[in-house]
mmCIF file of C-alpha atoms and ligand atoms in Angstrom:
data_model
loop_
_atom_site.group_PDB
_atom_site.id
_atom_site.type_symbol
_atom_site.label_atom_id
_atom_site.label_comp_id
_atom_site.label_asym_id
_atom_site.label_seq_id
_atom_site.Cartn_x
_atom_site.Cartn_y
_atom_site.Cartn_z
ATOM 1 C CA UNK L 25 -4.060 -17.471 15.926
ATOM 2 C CA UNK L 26 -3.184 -17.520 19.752
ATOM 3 C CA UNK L 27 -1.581 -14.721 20.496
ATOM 4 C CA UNK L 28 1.831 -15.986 21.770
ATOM 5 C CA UNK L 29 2.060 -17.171 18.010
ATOM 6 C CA UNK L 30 1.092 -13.235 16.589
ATOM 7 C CA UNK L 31 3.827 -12.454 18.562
ATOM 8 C CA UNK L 32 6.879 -14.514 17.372
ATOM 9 C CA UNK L 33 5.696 -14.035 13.525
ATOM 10 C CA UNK L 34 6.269 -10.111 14.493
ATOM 11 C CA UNK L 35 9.197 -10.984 15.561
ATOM 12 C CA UNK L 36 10.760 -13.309 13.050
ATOM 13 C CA UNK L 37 9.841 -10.441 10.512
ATOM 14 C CA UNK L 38 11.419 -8.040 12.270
ATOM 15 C CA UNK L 39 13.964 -9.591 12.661
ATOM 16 C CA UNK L 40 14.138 -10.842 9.387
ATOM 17 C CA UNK L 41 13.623 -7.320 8.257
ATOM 18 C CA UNK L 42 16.910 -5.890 9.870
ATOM 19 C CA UNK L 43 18.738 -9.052 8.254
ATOM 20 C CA UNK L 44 18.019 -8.397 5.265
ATOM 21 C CA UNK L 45 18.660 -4.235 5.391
ATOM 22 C CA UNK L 46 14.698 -3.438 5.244
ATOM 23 C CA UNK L 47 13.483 -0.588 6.431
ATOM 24 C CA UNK L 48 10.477 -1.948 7.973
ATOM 25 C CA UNK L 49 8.930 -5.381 8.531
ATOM 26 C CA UNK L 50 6.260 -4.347 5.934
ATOM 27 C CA UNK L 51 8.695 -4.884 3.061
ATOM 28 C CA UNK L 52 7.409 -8.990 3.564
ATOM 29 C CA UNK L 53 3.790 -7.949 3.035
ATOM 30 C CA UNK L 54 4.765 -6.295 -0.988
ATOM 31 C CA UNK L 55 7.313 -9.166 -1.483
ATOM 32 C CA UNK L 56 4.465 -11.943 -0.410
ATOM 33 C CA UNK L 57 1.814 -9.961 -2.151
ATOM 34 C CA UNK L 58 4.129 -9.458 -5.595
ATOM 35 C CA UNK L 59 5.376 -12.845 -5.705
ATOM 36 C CA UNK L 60 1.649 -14.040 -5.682
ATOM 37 C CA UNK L 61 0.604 -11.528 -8.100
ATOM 38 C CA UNK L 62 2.871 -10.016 -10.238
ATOM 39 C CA UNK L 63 1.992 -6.060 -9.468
ATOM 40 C CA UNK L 64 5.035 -4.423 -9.988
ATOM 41 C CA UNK L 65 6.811 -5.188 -13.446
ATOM 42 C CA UNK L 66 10.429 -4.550 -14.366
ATOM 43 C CA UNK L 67 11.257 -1.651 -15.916
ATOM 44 C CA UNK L 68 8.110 0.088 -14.787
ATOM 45 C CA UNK L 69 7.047 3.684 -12.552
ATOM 46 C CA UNK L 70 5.508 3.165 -9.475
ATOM 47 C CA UNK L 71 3.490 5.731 -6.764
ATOM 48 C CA UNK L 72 4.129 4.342 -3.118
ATOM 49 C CA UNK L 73 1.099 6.160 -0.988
ATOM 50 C CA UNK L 74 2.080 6.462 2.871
ATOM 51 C CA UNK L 75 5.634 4.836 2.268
ATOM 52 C CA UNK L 76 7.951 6.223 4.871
ATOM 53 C CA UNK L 77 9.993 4.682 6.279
ATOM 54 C CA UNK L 78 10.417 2.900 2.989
ATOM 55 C CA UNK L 79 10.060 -0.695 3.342
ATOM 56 C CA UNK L 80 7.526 -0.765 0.205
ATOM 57 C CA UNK L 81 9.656 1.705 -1.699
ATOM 58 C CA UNK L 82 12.851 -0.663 -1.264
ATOM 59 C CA UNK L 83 11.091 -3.383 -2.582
ATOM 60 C CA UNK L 84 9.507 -1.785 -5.664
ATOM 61 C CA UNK L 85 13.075 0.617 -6.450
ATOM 62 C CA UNK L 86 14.553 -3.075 -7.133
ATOM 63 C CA UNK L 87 11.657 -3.369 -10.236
ATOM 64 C CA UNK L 88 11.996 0.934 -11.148
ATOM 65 C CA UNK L 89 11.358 4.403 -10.339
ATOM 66 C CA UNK L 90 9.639 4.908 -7.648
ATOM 67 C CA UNK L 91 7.418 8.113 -6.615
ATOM 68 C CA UNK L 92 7.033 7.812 -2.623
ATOM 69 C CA UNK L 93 4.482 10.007 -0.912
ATOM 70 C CA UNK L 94 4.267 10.188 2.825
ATOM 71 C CA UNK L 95 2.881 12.946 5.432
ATOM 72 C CA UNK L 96 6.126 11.993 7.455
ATOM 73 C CA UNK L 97 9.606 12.660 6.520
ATOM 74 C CA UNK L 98 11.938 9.784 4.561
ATOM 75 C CA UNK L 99 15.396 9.186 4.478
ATOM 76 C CA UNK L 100 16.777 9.048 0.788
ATOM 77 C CA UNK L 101 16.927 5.933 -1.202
ATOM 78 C CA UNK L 102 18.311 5.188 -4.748
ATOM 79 C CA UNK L 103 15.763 5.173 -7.588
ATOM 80 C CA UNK L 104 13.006 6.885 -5.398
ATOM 81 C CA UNK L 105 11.951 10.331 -5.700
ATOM 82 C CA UNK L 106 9.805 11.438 -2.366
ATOM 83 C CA UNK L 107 7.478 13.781 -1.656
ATOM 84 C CA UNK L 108 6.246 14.845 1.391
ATOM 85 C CA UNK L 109 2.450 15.654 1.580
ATOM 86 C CA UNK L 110 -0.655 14.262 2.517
ATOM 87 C CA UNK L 111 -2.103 12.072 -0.081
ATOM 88 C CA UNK L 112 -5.392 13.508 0.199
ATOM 89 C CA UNK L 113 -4.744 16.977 -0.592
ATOM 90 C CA UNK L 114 -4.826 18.130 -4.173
ATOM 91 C CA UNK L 115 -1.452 20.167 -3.875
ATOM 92 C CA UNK L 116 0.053 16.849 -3.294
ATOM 93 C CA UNK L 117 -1.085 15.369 -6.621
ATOM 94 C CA UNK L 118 0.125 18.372 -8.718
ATOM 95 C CA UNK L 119 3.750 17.986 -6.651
ATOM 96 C CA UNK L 120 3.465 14.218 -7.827
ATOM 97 C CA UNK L 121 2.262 15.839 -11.818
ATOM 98 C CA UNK L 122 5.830 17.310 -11.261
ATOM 99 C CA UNK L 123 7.971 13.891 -11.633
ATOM 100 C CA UNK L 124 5.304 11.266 -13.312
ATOM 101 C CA UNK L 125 2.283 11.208 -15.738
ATOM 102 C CA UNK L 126 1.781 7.902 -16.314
ATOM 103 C CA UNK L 127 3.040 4.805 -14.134
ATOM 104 C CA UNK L 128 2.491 1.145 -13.739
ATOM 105 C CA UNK L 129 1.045 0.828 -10.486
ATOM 106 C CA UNK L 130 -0.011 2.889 -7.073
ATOM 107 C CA UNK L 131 0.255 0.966 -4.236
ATOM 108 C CA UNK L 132 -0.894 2.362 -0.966
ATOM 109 C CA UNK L 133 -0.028 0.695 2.971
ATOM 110 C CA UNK L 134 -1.293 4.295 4.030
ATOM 111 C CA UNK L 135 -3.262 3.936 7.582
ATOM 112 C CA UNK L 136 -4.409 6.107 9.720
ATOM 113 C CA UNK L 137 -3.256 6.785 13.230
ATOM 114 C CA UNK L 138 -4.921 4.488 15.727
ATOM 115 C CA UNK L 139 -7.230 6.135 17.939
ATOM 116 C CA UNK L 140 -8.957 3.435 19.273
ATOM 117 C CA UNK L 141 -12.378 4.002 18.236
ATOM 118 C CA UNK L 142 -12.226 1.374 15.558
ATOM 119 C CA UNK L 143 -15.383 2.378 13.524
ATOM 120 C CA UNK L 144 -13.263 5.949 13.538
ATOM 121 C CA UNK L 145 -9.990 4.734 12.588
ATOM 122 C CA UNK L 146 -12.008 1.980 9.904
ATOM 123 C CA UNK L 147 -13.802 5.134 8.270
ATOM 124 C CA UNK L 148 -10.820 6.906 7.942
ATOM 125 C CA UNK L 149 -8.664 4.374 6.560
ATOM 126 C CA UNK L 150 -11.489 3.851 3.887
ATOM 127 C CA UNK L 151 -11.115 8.098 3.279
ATOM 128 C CA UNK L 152 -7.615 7.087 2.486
ATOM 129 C CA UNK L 153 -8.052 4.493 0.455
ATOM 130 C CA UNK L 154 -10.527 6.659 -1.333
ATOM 131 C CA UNK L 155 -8.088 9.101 -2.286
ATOM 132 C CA UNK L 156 -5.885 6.227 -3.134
ATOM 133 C CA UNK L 157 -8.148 5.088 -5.837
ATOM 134 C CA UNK L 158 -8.360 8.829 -7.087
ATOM 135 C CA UNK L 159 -4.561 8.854 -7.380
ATOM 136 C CA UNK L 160 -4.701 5.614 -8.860
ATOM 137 C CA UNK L 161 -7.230 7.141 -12.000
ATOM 138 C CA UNK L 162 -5.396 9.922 -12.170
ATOM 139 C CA UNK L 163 -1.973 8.345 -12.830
ATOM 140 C CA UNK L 164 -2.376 4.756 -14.425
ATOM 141 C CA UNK L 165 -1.916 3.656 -17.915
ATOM 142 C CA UNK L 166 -4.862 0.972 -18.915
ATOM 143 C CA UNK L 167 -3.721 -2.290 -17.653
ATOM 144 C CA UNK L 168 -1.908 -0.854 -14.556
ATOM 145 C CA UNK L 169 -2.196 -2.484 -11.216
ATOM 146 C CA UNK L 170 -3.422 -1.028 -7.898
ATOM 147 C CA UNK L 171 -2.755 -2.256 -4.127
ATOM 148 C CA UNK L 172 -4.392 -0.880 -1.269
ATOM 149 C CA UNK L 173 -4.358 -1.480 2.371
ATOM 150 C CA UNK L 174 -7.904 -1.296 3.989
ATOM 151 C CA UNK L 175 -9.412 -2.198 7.439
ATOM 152 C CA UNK L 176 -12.337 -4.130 7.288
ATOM 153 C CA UNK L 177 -15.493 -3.094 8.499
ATOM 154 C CA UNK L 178 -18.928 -1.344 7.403
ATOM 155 C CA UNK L 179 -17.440 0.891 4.615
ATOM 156 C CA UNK L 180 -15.109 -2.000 2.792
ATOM 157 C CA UNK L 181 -17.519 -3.762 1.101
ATOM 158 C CA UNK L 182 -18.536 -0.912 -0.835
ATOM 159 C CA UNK L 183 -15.063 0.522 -1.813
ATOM 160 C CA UNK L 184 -14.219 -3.251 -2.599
ATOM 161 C CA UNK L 185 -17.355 -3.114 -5.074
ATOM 162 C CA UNK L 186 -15.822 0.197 -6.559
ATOM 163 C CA UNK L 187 -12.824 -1.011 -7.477
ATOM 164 C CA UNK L 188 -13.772 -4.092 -8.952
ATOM 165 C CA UNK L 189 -15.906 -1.917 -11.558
ATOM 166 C CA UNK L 190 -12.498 -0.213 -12.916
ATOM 167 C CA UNK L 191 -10.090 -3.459 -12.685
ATOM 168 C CA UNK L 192 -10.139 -6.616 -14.430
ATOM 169 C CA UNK L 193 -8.666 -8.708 -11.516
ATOM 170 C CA UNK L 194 -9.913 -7.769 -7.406
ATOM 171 C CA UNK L 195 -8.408 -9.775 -4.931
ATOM 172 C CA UNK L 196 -8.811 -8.799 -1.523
ATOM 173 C CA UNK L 197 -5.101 -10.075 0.637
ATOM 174 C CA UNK L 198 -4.141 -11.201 3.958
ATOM 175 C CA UNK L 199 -0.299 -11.239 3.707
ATOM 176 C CA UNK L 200 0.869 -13.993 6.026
ATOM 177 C CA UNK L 201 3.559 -10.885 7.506
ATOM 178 C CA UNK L 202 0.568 -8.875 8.633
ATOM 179 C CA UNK L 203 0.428 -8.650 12.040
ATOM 180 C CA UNK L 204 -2.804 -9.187 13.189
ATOM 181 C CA UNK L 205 -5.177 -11.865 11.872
ATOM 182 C CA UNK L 206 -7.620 -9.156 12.079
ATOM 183 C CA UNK L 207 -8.543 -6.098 10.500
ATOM 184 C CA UNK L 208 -5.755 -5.141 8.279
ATOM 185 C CA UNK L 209 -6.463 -6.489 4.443
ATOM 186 C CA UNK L 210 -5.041 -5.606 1.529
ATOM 187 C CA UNK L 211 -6.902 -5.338 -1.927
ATOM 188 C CA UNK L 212 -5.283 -6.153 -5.045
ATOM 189 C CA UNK L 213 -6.125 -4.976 -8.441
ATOM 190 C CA UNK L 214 -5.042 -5.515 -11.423
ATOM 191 C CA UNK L 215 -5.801 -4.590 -15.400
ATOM 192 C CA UNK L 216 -7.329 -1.078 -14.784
ATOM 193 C CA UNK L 217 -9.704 -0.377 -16.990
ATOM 194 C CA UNK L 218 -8.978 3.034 -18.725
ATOM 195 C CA UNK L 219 -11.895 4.948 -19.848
ATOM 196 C CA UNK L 220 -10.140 7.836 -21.689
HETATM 197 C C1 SAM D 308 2.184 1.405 7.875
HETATM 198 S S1 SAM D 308 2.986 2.913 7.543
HETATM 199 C C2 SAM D 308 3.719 2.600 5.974
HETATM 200 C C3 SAM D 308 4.917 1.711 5.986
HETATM 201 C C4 SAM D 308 5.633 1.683 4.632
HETATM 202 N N1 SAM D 308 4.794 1.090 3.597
HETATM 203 C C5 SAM D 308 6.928 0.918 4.688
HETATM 204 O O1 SAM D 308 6.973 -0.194 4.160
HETATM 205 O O2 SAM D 308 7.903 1.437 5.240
HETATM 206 C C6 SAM D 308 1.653 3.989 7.116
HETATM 207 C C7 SAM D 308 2.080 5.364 6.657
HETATM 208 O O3 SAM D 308 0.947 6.046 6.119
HETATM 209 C C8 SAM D 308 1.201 7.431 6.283
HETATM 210 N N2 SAM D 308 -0.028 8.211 6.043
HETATM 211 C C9 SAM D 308 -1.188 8.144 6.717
HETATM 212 N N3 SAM D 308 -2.084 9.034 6.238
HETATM 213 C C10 SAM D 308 -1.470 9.660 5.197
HETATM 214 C C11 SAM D 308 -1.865 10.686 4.305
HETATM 215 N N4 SAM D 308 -3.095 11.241 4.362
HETATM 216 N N5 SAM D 308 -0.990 11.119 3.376
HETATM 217 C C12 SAM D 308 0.259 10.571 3.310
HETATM 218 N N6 SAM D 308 0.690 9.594 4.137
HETATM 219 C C13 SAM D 308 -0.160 9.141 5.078
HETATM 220 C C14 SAM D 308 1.742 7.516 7.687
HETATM 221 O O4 SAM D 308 2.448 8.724 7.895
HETATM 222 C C15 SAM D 308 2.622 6.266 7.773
HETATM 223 O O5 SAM D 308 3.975 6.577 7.523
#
């Protein structure tokens, strides 16, 4: 993709995005990823990992409650109860114990802050998704569905192989409203396999 192309797509989704009264252009990436398959169900509870500003969380509050976690602040929105906290700190999963035991899926578009160094910024994104996964076993009902955004690189194939032992269905994503071609993928799980 040249990058004169990358660069109208961002901005027909932004634009799009304000149109349609999204938060952020990332709303695209759950719609495109949901319509294909089918992660968040009506009527369910869902945790959205790293969701401010709350493009994800708009999307999913339309299907049901909706626990949003996020180190940065997030402006209120109906059906969505937010936390603030870092995802990978067990204080923030007893603050999440507080609203939800059980829910239908965790989705996470977490990422790091860029530094540059990309084997950095690829390791920590994988720490992230990590603790993703964890939030994802400790919350799920059997059959729930888990979505996590990962950069690609040394450490994914391994947490790829991870989650496909605890799901039924792994499908690793490139959302046609992802920005790059590049690193950013998204894995998509569903069926989790309860062992309890
Ligand atoms: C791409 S943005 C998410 C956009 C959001 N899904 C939306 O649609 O509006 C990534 C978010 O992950 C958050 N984040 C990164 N590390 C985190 C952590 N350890 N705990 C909680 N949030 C984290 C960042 O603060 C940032 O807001």
């Amino acid at each position: 993709m040249t990058r004169w192309y990358q660069e109208k797509k961002r901005d027909h989704y932004y634009k799009e995005a304000k149109k349609q009264g999204y938060r952020a252009r990332s709303s695209f990436k759950l719609i495109q990823i949901n319509n294909r398959y089918r992660v968040l169900k009506k009527g369910g509870t869902f945790i959205d990992l790293g969701a401010s500003p709350g493009g994800w969380s708009q999307v999913a509050a339309r299907y049901g409650k909706v626990v949003a976690v996020d180190l940065l602040p997030m402006q209120p929105l109906d059906n969505v109860i937010f936390i603030q906290g870092d995802i990978t700190k067990e204080e923030t999963i007893e603050k999440i114990k507080g609203h939800v035991s059980e829910v239908d899926a965790v989705i996470s578009d977490a990422s790091p802050n860029i530094s540059g160094n990309y084997t950095m910024d690829q390791a920590r994104s994988v720490w992230i998704c990590e603790n993703a996964l964890k939030i994802a076993e400790e919350f799920l009902k059997g059959g729930g569905n888990f979505v996590c955004k990962i950069f690609e690189g040394e450490d994914y194939p391994s947490f790829l192989n991870k989650v496909r032992q605890k799901f039924r269905m792994v499908k690793p994503h490139a959302p046609k409203a992802s920005r790059k071609k590049s690193s950013e993928i998204y894995i998509v799980a569903k069926g989790y396999i309860k062992e309890r």
